[in-house]
Amino acid sequence: MEKIKMTTPLVEMDGDEMTRVLWQWIKEELLCPFVELNTEYYDLGLPNRDATGDQVTMDAALANKKYGVSVKCATITPNAQRMTEYDLHEMWKSPNGTIRAVLDGTVFRAPILLDCIKPVVKTWKKPITIARHAYGDVYKGTEFRIPGPGKAELVFTGADGTELRQTIYDFECAGVLQGTYNKDSSIASFARSCFNYALSTKQDLWFSTKDTISKKYDHTFKDIFAEIYEKEYKEQFEAAGIEYFYTLIDDAVARVVRSEGGFIWACKNYDGDVMSDMVSTAFGSLAMMTSVLVSPDGNYEYEAAHGTVTRHYYRYLKGESTSTNPMATIFAWTGALAKRGELDGNEALVKFAQTLEAACLDTLASGVMTKDLCGLAEGVETKPVDSLEFIRAIRANLEAKLA
Ligand code: NAD
């Protein structure tokens, strides 16, 4: 069989630990035998980030901006313990943070659904994608404890010297105080990323905040979304037969739980943090969550939502076989290849990505799965396998489908 060709390079960002091992196996077993992989390779493994003074992360992010699509392996964000473990020169920043800052994107997370793993919420039939605004609010907040009685004020001094001042509270006792901010430009990028992603996946977009209580802060989010929708997206949404609607977050929660899924739920930073964990747990497993960073100008970065699965890696290093679930990492590849194919008008590549996803789902439906899923599956006799056995079972299904 002739291998599928790729016209434009896909930006490939390699990573760390167990996911780096899976990365290699996925390429060897599921991609290279079928596709003439045309990738521009960046090694974001921690040793190379350290050796290049983290320049490689910046280069990879810029390559993503140049070509439009990348696929990223999970990477270590160093902490004190990693400093010693890897003998690092510096405690390098999170690569995801660096890439997000360059692309100015929004992260969309969606679960991979299986018939044999029932969501905890019985009505959910289709995936719910959480779009989290990954900038500002409490994550960039300034806060302190108030030691005792006194007046707390909110003061803004404009570049021209004009002042806005308002009393927050006259403290009669000790307490706490917090200042948070966001920027119109970032909220607008968030809105455009959400509208673009809804169009590209043909799903309705819901957006919720607490604008009834937060009449300036949250209301600004609501207004910016509404304005951009009216001016730039309304016609495209109508043509695509999809809907944008805004609702109060309390109402959104109630509707989400009663829904059958199949939409994107855009959330402010903190809401998205909490709701994405709730949604992924209710759908089954972190190992089955996919993640894509979408920039407002149409760049895409695909990855698994989970980390480098350190515990399994240490066992792997001791020569033990591990049953790490490669599904989200495989789907990062298929997502990226399909998007590359779509942008290049390369139908064979899109078809291949879809076929590989179908082969993965068939393998799981037959009960062949990694151990993390065995405890969750119902109505199928499970056959626990290690990672490589699982990948080879997928390959057999893939070859049968392609033959
Ligand atoms: P993790 O996602 O690696 O693991 C969390 C838990 O889920 C563990 O119990 C793990 O065994 C389980 N798990 C996760 N993915 C699995 C899979 N595919 N198959 C089976 N079980 C799976 O997160 P962590 O332990 O908090 O972090 C480990 C490392 O990963 C850290 O160095 C962290 O910096 C990094 N990290 C990277 C990313 C990223 O690159 N996007 C995200 C999160 C964590």
Short mmCIF file of C-alpha atoms and ligand atoms in Angstrom, two decimals:
data_model
loop_
_atom_site.label_atom_id
_atom_site.label_comp_id
_atom_site.label_asym_id
_atom_site.label_seq_id
_atom_site.Cartn_x
_atom_site.Cartn_y
_atom_site.Cartn_z
CA MET A 1 0.00 0.00 0.00
CA GLU A 2 1.31 3.43 -0.90
CA LYS A 3 1.88 5.76 2.04
CA ILE A 4 -0.20 8.93 2.38
CA LYS A 5 1.76 12.07 1.57
CA MET A 6 1.65 15.36 3.45
CA THR A 7 2.19 18.68 1.69
CA THR A 8 2.72 20.96 4.70
CA PRO A 9 4.78 20.00 7.74
CA LEU A 10 3.00 19.30 11.01
CA VAL A 11 4.82 20.79 13.99
CA GLU A 12 5.76 17.90 16.29
CA MET A 13 6.61 18.67 19.93
CA ASP A 14 8.07 15.69 21.75
CA GLY A 15 7.84 15.49 25.54
CA ASP A 16 8.73 13.59 28.68
CA GLU A 17 8.59 10.35 30.63
CA MET A 18 5.93 7.72 29.87
CA THR A 19 4.19 9.83 27.27
CA ARG A 20 7.52 10.21 25.41
CA VAL A 21 7.75 6.41 25.31
CA LEU A 22 4.15 6.14 24.04
CA TRP A 23 4.88 8.87 21.46
CA GLN A 24 7.57 6.73 19.85
CA TRP A 25 5.41 3.59 19.84
CA ILE A 26 2.46 5.46 18.34
CA LYS A 27 4.65 6.76 15.53
CA GLU A 28 6.29 3.39 14.87
CA GLU A 29 3.13 1.28 14.97
CA LEU A 30 0.24 3.53 13.97
CA LEU A 31 1.57 6.40 11.85
CA CYS A 32 4.84 5.76 10.00
CA PRO A 33 3.74 2.48 8.34
CA PHE A 34 0.82 4.33 6.71
CA VAL A 35 1.75 8.00 6.37
CA GLU A 36 4.90 9.60 5.00
CA LEU A 37 5.07 11.74 8.12
CA ASN A 38 6.14 15.26 7.26
CA THR A 39 6.85 16.87 10.61
CA GLU A 40 9.05 19.67 11.84
CA TYR A 41 10.39 18.12 15.03
CA TYR A 42 11.02 19.99 18.28
CA ASP A 43 12.27 18.12 21.31
CA LEU A 44 10.48 19.66 24.31
CA GLY A 45 11.76 16.91 26.61
CA LEU A 46 13.08 18.52 29.79
CA PRO A 47 16.79 17.71 29.11
CA ASN A 48 16.64 19.52 25.77
CA ARG A 49 14.69 22.46 27.17
CA ASP A 50 17.43 22.78 29.77
CA ALA A 51 20.22 22.43 27.18
CA THR A 52 18.70 25.13 24.95
CA GLY A 53 17.82 27.52 27.78
CA ASP A 54 14.15 26.79 26.88
CA GLN A 55 14.67 28.36 23.44
CA VAL A 56 13.30 25.17 21.87
CA THR A 57 9.87 25.83 23.42
CA MET A 58 9.75 29.33 21.95
CA ASP A 59 10.94 28.01 18.55
CA ALA A 60 8.23 25.34 18.60
CA ALA A 61 5.54 27.89 19.47
CA LEU A 62 6.69 30.16 16.63
CA ALA A 63 6.69 27.19 14.23
CA ASN A 64 3.09 26.54 15.30
CA LYS A 65 2.29 30.14 14.36
CA LYS A 66 4.05 29.68 11.01
CA TYR A 67 2.43 26.41 9.92
CA GLY A 68 -0.85 26.58 11.87
CA VAL A 69 -1.03 23.07 13.35
CA SER A 70 1.01 21.22 15.95
CA VAL A 71 0.80 18.09 18.04
CA LYS A 72 2.35 18.10 21.50
CA CYS A 73 3.40 15.33 23.86
CA ALA A 74 2.92 15.90 27.61
CA THR A 75 5.88 17.64 29.25
CA ILE A 76 7.21 18.07 32.76
CA THR A 77 6.71 21.47 34.36
CA PRO A 78 9.72 21.52 36.67
CA ASN A 79 9.41 21.99 40.44
CA ALA A 80 12.09 21.80 43.16
CA GLN A 81 12.22 18.00 43.02
CA ARG A 82 12.69 18.01 39.23
CA MET A 83 15.55 20.51 39.60
CA THR A 84 17.55 17.83 41.40
CA GLU A 85 16.24 14.89 39.39
CA TYR A 86 17.26 16.47 36.05
CA ASP A 87 20.13 18.62 37.37
CA LEU A 88 18.51 21.69 35.79
CA HIS A 89 20.10 25.11 35.26
CA GLU A 90 16.78 26.85 35.97
CA MET A 91 13.22 26.06 37.00
CA TRP A 92 11.88 26.48 33.45
CA LYS A 93 8.32 27.70 33.02
CA SER A 94 5.48 25.48 31.92
CA PRO A 95 5.87 24.86 28.15
CA ASN A 96 2.08 25.01 27.82
CA GLY A 97 2.13 28.46 29.39
CA THR A 98 4.83 29.62 26.95
CA ILE A 99 2.97 28.25 23.93
CA ARG A 100 -0.32 29.71 25.14
CA ALA A 101 1.30 33.13 25.56
CA VAL A 102 2.62 33.03 21.95
CA LEU A 103 -0.61 31.75 20.41
CA ASP A 104 -2.94 33.71 22.74
CA GLY A 105 -5.27 30.77 22.63
CA THR A 106 -8.16 29.13 24.40
CA VAL A 107 -8.02 25.50 25.54
CA PHE A 108 -10.87 23.19 24.51
CA ARG A 109 -11.17 19.88 26.33
CA ALA A 110 -13.44 17.05 25.24
CA PRO A 111 -13.84 13.45 26.41
CA ILE A 112 -13.54 10.45 24.08
CA LEU A 113 -16.80 8.52 24.53
CA LEU A 114 -17.26 4.75 24.52
CA ASP A 115 -20.47 2.73 24.57
CA CYS A 116 -19.08 0.52 27.33
CA ILE A 117 -18.19 3.39 29.66
CA LYS A 118 -21.34 5.14 30.80
CA PRO A 119 -21.09 8.74 31.99
CA VAL A 120 -22.15 9.22 35.61
CA VAL A 121 -24.82 11.62 34.30
CA LYS A 122 -27.27 9.29 32.58
CA THR A 123 -28.60 11.80 30.05
CA TRP A 124 -25.16 12.56 28.51
CA LYS A 125 -24.88 10.91 25.11
CA LYS A 126 -22.45 13.21 23.29
CA PRO A 127 -19.22 14.87 24.44
CA ILE A 128 -19.34 18.17 26.30
CA THR A 129 -16.40 20.37 25.35
CA ILE A 130 -15.21 22.87 27.93
CA ALA A 131 -13.60 26.05 26.60
CA ARG A 132 -11.62 27.65 29.39
CA HIS A 133 -10.40 31.23 29.20
CA ALA A 134 -6.82 30.65 30.32
CA TYR A 135 -5.92 34.23 31.22
CA GLY A 136 -6.22 36.48 34.26
CA ASP A 137 -8.90 36.63 36.98
CA VAL A 138 -8.01 34.95 40.25
CA TYR A 139 -4.98 33.24 38.62
CA LYS A 140 -3.31 36.64 38.33
CA GLY A 141 -4.95 38.04 41.44
CA THR A 142 -3.36 40.14 44.16
CA GLU A 143 -4.54 39.33 47.64
CA PHE A 144 -3.75 39.80 51.26
CA ARG A 145 -5.04 39.23 54.73
CA ILE A 146 -6.39 42.29 56.47
CA PRO A 147 -4.94 42.30 59.99
CA GLY A 148 -7.69 44.37 61.64
CA PRO A 149 -10.02 47.39 61.37
CA GLY A 150 -9.42 49.83 58.48
CA LYS A 151 -10.68 50.95 55.09
CA ALA A 152 -10.05 48.98 51.87
CA GLU A 153 -10.26 50.98 48.63
CA LEU A 154 -10.06 50.17 44.94
CA VAL A 155 -7.92 52.78 43.15
CA PHE A 156 -7.10 53.13 39.46
CA THR A 157 -4.67 55.80 38.31
CA GLY A 158 -4.95 56.43 34.56
CA ALA A 159 -1.89 57.04 32.39
CA ASP A 160 -3.01 60.71 32.23
CA GLY A 161 -3.23 60.92 36.01
CA THR A 162 -7.02 60.74 36.39
CA GLU A 163 -8.11 58.67 39.33
CA LEU A 164 -10.98 56.29 39.98
CA ARG A 165 -11.53 55.43 43.63
CA GLN A 166 -14.15 53.41 45.46
CA THR A 167 -14.46 52.00 48.95
CA ILE A 168 -14.52 48.22 48.97
CA TYR A 169 -15.24 47.78 52.66
CA ASP A 170 -14.76 49.47 56.00
CA PHE A 171 -13.28 46.62 57.99
CA GLU A 172 -14.32 46.52 61.65
CA CYS A 173 -12.25 43.34 62.17
CA ALA A 174 -9.64 41.16 60.43
CA GLY A 175 -10.47 39.69 57.01
CA VAL A 176 -9.28 39.04 53.47
CA LEU A 177 -9.00 41.15 50.33
CA GLN A 178 -8.41 40.34 46.67
CA GLY A 179 -7.88 42.26 43.42
CA THR A 180 -8.31 40.61 40.04
CA TYR A 181 -8.29 41.87 36.47
CA ASN A 182 -8.80 40.94 32.87
CA LYS A 183 -8.26 42.72 29.56
CA ASP A 184 -10.76 43.47 26.77
CA SER A 185 -8.20 42.20 24.23
CA SER A 186 -7.88 38.84 25.97
CA ILE A 187 -11.65 38.47 26.38
CA ALA A 188 -12.09 39.27 22.68
CA SER A 189 -9.48 36.63 21.73
CA PHE A 190 -11.29 34.14 23.95
CA ALA A 191 -14.58 34.95 22.24
CA ARG A 192 -13.16 34.62 18.71
CA SER A 193 -11.43 31.31 19.56
CA CYS A 194 -14.75 29.97 20.86
CA PHE A 195 -16.77 31.14 17.85
CA ASN A 196 -14.16 29.74 15.44
CA TYR A 197 -14.02 26.41 17.23
CA ALA A 198 -17.81 26.13 17.29
CA LEU A 199 -17.85 26.72 13.53
CA SER A 200 -15.02 24.29 12.86
CA THR A 201 -16.69 21.51 14.90
CA LYS A 202 -20.29 22.49 14.01
CA GLN A 203 -21.45 22.55 17.62
CA ASP A 204 -23.57 25.04 19.54
CA LEU A 205 -21.69 27.40 21.82
CA TRP A 206 -22.91 28.19 25.34
CA PHE A 207 -21.32 30.90 27.45
CA SER A 208 -22.02 31.57 31.10
CA THR A 209 -20.82 33.98 33.78
CA LYS A 210 -22.26 35.48 36.97
CA ASP A 211 -23.20 38.81 35.38
CA THR A 212 -26.21 39.37 37.65
CA ILE A 213 -23.87 39.75 40.63
CA SER A 214 -20.76 41.02 38.85
CA LYS A 215 -22.37 43.86 36.94
CA LYS A 216 -19.14 45.33 35.52
CA TYR A 217 -16.57 42.52 35.51
CA ASP A 218 -18.59 39.53 34.31
CA HIS A 219 -20.96 41.76 32.39
CA THR A 220 -18.04 42.95 30.26
CA PHE A 221 -17.38 39.33 29.23
CA LYS A 222 -21.03 38.96 28.27
CA ASP A 223 -21.04 42.24 26.30
CA ILE A 224 -17.81 41.55 24.41
CA PHE A 225 -19.04 38.09 23.38
CA ALA A 226 -22.39 39.55 22.26
CA GLU A 227 -20.80 42.34 20.24
CA ILE A 228 -18.30 40.10 18.45
CA TYR A 229 -21.00 37.53 17.74
CA GLU A 230 -23.35 40.11 16.20
CA LYS A 231 -20.65 41.78 14.09
CA GLU A 232 -18.51 38.86 12.97
CA TYR A 233 -20.16 35.49 13.46
CA LYS A 234 -23.95 35.65 13.44
CA GLU A 235 -24.31 35.01 9.73
CA GLN A 236 -21.75 32.20 9.73
CA PHE A 237 -23.50 30.54 12.68
CA GLU A 238 -26.87 30.75 10.95
CA ALA A 239 -25.40 29.33 7.75
CA ALA A 240 -23.84 26.46 9.69
CA GLY A 241 -27.12 25.80 11.55
CA ILE A 242 -25.55 26.24 14.98
CA GLU A 243 -26.47 28.49 17.87
CA TYR A 244 -24.71 30.83 20.30
CA PHE A 245 -26.43 31.48 23.55
CA TYR A 246 -25.55 33.19 26.79
CA THR A 247 -26.97 32.24 30.14
CA LEU A 248 -26.27 32.79 33.83
CA ILE A 249 -23.84 30.16 35.15
CA ASP A 250 -26.40 28.75 37.64
CA ASP A 251 -28.79 28.15 34.77
CA ALA A 252 -25.98 26.72 32.61
CA VAL A 253 -25.09 24.13 35.28
CA ALA A 254 -28.72 22.99 35.49
CA ARG A 255 -29.05 22.80 31.71
CA VAL A 256 -25.73 20.97 31.27
CA VAL A 257 -26.71 18.26 33.72
CA ARG A 258 -30.07 17.75 31.99
CA SER A 259 -28.64 17.94 28.47
CA GLU A 260 -27.52 15.11 26.22
CA GLY A 261 -24.20 16.87 25.47
CA GLY A 262 -22.86 17.71 22.04
CA PHE A 263 -22.02 21.40 22.61
CA ILE A 264 -19.19 23.68 23.70
CA TRP A 265 -19.45 25.33 27.09
CA ALA A 266 -17.28 28.44 27.34
CA CYS A 267 -16.26 29.33 30.87
CA LYS A 268 -14.24 32.03 32.58
CA ASN A 269 -10.86 30.92 33.90
CA TYR A 270 -11.89 29.63 37.34
CA ASP A 271 -15.23 28.20 36.19
CA GLY A 272 -13.42 26.36 33.38
CA ASP A 273 -10.84 24.95 35.78
CA VAL A 274 -13.51 23.50 38.06
CA MET A 275 -16.05 22.50 35.40
CA SER A 276 -13.50 20.68 33.20
CA ASP A 277 -12.50 18.46 36.13
CA MET A 278 -16.14 17.84 36.95
CA VAL A 279 -17.00 17.01 33.33
CA SER A 280 -13.97 14.75 32.77
CA THR A 281 -14.59 12.81 35.98
CA ALA A 282 -18.28 12.42 35.19
CA PHE A 283 -17.45 11.16 31.68
CA GLY A 284 -15.00 8.55 33.01
CA SER A 285 -11.27 9.19 32.98
CA LEU A 286 -8.56 11.82 32.60
CA ALA A 287 -6.74 9.41 30.29
CA MET A 288 -9.63 9.81 27.80
CA MET A 289 -9.64 13.62 27.65
CA THR A 290 -8.37 15.37 24.54
CA SER A 291 -7.25 18.96 24.52
CA VAL A 292 -6.71 21.51 21.78
CA LEU A 293 -5.43 25.06 22.02
CA VAL A 294 -7.08 27.31 19.43
CA SER A 295 -5.83 30.83 18.76
CA PRO A 296 -8.10 33.64 17.59
CA ASP A 297 -6.21 33.81 14.28
CA GLY A 298 -6.69 30.10 13.61
CA ASN A 299 -3.67 28.20 14.95
CA TYR A 300 -4.21 24.78 16.52
CA GLU A 301 -2.17 22.83 19.05
CA TYR A 302 -3.38 19.31 19.88
CA GLU A 303 -2.42 17.35 23.00
CA ALA A 304 -3.66 14.93 25.64
CA ALA A 305 -5.18 16.58 28.72
CA HIS A 306 -3.13 14.39 31.10
CA GLY A 307 0.50 14.67 32.21
CA THR A 308 3.57 12.50 31.69
CA VAL A 309 2.31 9.64 33.95
CA THR A 310 5.47 9.67 36.09
CA ARG A 311 4.58 6.67 38.27
CA HIS A 312 4.35 4.41 35.20
CA TYR A 313 7.60 5.81 33.80
CA TYR A 314 9.59 4.84 36.90
CA ARG A 315 8.21 1.31 36.55
CA TYR A 316 9.09 1.32 32.84
CA LEU A 317 12.66 2.34 33.72
CA LYS A 318 12.89 -0.72 35.98
CA GLY A 319 12.02 -2.86 32.96
CA GLU A 320 8.41 -3.52 34.02
CA SER A 321 5.62 -3.38 31.46
CA THR A 322 3.01 -0.67 32.08
CA SER A 323 -0.60 -0.34 31.11
CA THR A 324 -0.56 3.40 30.35
CA ASN A 325 -3.52 4.49 28.28
CA PRO A 326 -2.33 6.03 24.97
CA MET A 327 -5.82 7.02 23.72
CA ALA A 328 -5.63 10.77 24.38
CA THR A 329 -2.16 10.96 22.84
CA ILE A 330 -3.28 9.02 19.75
CA PHE A 331 -6.27 11.36 19.45
CA ALA A 332 -3.93 14.34 19.70
CA TRP A 333 -2.19 12.98 16.60
CA THR A 334 -5.42 12.20 14.75
CA GLY A 335 -6.83 15.62 15.61
CA ALA A 336 -3.70 17.34 14.30
CA LEU A 337 -3.45 15.19 11.16
CA ALA A 338 -7.12 15.70 10.35
CA LYS A 339 -6.79 19.48 10.80
CA ARG A 340 -3.62 19.52 8.65
CA GLY A 341 -5.47 17.50 6.03
CA GLU A 342 -8.48 19.81 6.17
CA LEU A 343 -6.35 22.95 5.75
CA ASP A 344 -4.35 21.39 2.89
CA GLY A 345 -7.34 19.83 1.14
CA ASN A 346 -5.66 16.44 1.75
CA GLU A 347 -8.64 14.12 1.95
CA ALA A 348 -6.57 10.96 2.25
CA LEU A 349 -4.97 12.31 5.41
CA VAL A 350 -8.33 13.27 6.94
CA LYS A 351 -9.71 9.83 6.08
CA PHE A 352 -6.68 8.13 7.63
CA ALA A 353 -7.10 10.09 10.89
CA GLN A 354 -10.78 9.12 11.05
CA THR A 355 -9.98 5.47 10.33
CA LEU A 356 -7.33 5.38 13.07
CA GLU A 357 -9.84 6.82 15.57
CA ALA A 358 -12.39 4.20 14.52
CA ALA A 359 -9.77 1.45 14.94
CA CYS A 360 -9.06 2.69 18.50
CA LEU A 361 -12.75 2.70 19.41
CA ASP A 362 -13.29 -0.78 17.90
CA THR A 363 -10.37 -2.12 19.91
CA LEU A 364 -11.88 -0.79 23.12
CA ALA A 365 -15.35 -2.02 22.18
CA SER A 366 -13.91 -5.53 21.85
CA GLY A 367 -12.82 -5.32 25.50
CA VAL A 368 -9.09 -4.97 24.78
CA MET A 369 -8.06 -2.03 26.99
CA THR A 370 -5.50 -0.65 29.39
CA LYS A 371 -6.05 -1.35 33.08
CA ASP A 372 -7.30 2.15 33.97
CA LEU A 373 -10.42 1.55 31.85
CA CYS A 374 -11.15 -2.06 32.91
CA GLY A 375 -12.73 -0.95 36.18
CA LEU A 376 -15.04 1.50 34.37
CA ALA A 377 -16.27 -0.66 31.49
CA GLU A 378 -19.70 -2.30 31.62
CA GLY A 379 -21.35 -4.96 29.48
CA VAL A 380 -18.13 -6.17 27.86
CA GLU A 381 -15.64 -8.83 28.91
CA THR A 382 -12.45 -6.84 29.45
CA LYS A 383 -9.01 -8.07 28.44
CA PRO A 384 -6.42 -5.92 30.23
CA VAL A 385 -3.28 -5.40 28.16
CA ASP A 386 -0.10 -3.36 28.45
CA SER A 387 0.44 -0.23 26.37
CA LEU A 388 2.34 -1.85 23.53
CA GLU A 389 -0.10 -4.77 23.26
CA PHE A 390 -2.94 -2.24 23.13
CA ILE A 391 -1.25 -0.22 20.40
CA ARG A 392 -0.57 -3.40 18.39
CA ALA A 393 -4.21 -4.46 18.74
CA ILE A 394 -5.21 -1.07 17.34
CA ARG A 395 -2.74 -1.57 14.49
CA ALA A 396 -4.33 -4.91 13.58
CA ASN A 397 -7.76 -3.24 13.47
CA LEU A 398 -6.38 -0.33 11.48
CA GLU A 399 -4.74 -2.61 8.90
CA ALA A 400 -8.00 -4.52 8.50
CA LYS A 401 -9.90 -1.28 7.92
CA LEU A 402 -7.38 0.07 5.44
CA ALA A 403 -7.10 -3.20 3.47
P1 NAD B 1 -0.65 12.86 35.26
O1 NAD B 1 -1.75 13.23 34.34
O2 NAD B 1 0.60 12.38 34.64
O3 NAD B 1 -1.21 11.75 36.27
C1 NAD B 1 -2.34 11.97 37.13
C2 NAD B 1 -2.96 10.64 37.53
O4 NAD B 1 -3.70 10.09 36.44
C3 NAD B 1 -1.94 9.56 37.91
O5 NAD B 1 -2.49 8.76 38.90
C4 NAD B 1 -1.76 8.77 36.63
O6 NAD B 1 -1.34 7.45 36.87
C5 NAD B 1 -3.15 8.85 35.99
N1 NAD B 1 -3.05 8.91 34.52
C6 NAD B 1 -2.89 10.03 33.79
N2 NAD B 1 -2.83 9.74 32.50
C7 NAD B 1 -2.91 8.39 32.40
C8 NAD B 1 -2.88 7.49 31.31
N3 NAD B 1 -2.71 7.94 30.06
N4 NAD B 1 -3.00 6.17 31.56
C9 NAD B 1 -3.16 5.72 32.82
N5 NAD B 1 -3.20 6.53 33.90
C10 NAD B 1 -3.07 7.85 33.69
O7 NAD B 1 -0.38 14.15 36.17
P2 NAD B 1 0.62 14.39 37.40
O8 NAD B 1 0.98 13.10 38.06
O9 NAD B 1 0.01 15.46 38.18
O10 NAD B 1 1.92 15.01 36.72
C11 NAD B 1 3.01 14.25 36.18
C12 NAD B 1 3.88 15.18 35.35
O11 NAD B 1 3.15 15.61 34.21
C13 NAD B 1 4.33 16.43 36.09
O12 NAD B 1 5.72 16.61 35.89
C14 NAD B 1 3.55 17.56 35.44
O13 NAD B 1 4.31 18.75 35.36
C15 NAD B 1 3.26 17.02 34.06
N6 NAD B 1 2.00 17.52 33.46
C16 NAD B 1 2.05 17.89 32.16
C17 NAD B 1 0.90 18.29 31.50
C18 NAD B 1 1.00 18.70 30.06
O14 NAD B 1 2.06 18.65 29.47
N7 NAD B 1 -0.08 19.10 29.44
C19 NAD B 1 -0.32 18.27 32.18
C20 NAD B 1 -0.36 17.85 33.50
C21 NAD B 1 0.81 17.45 34.13
#
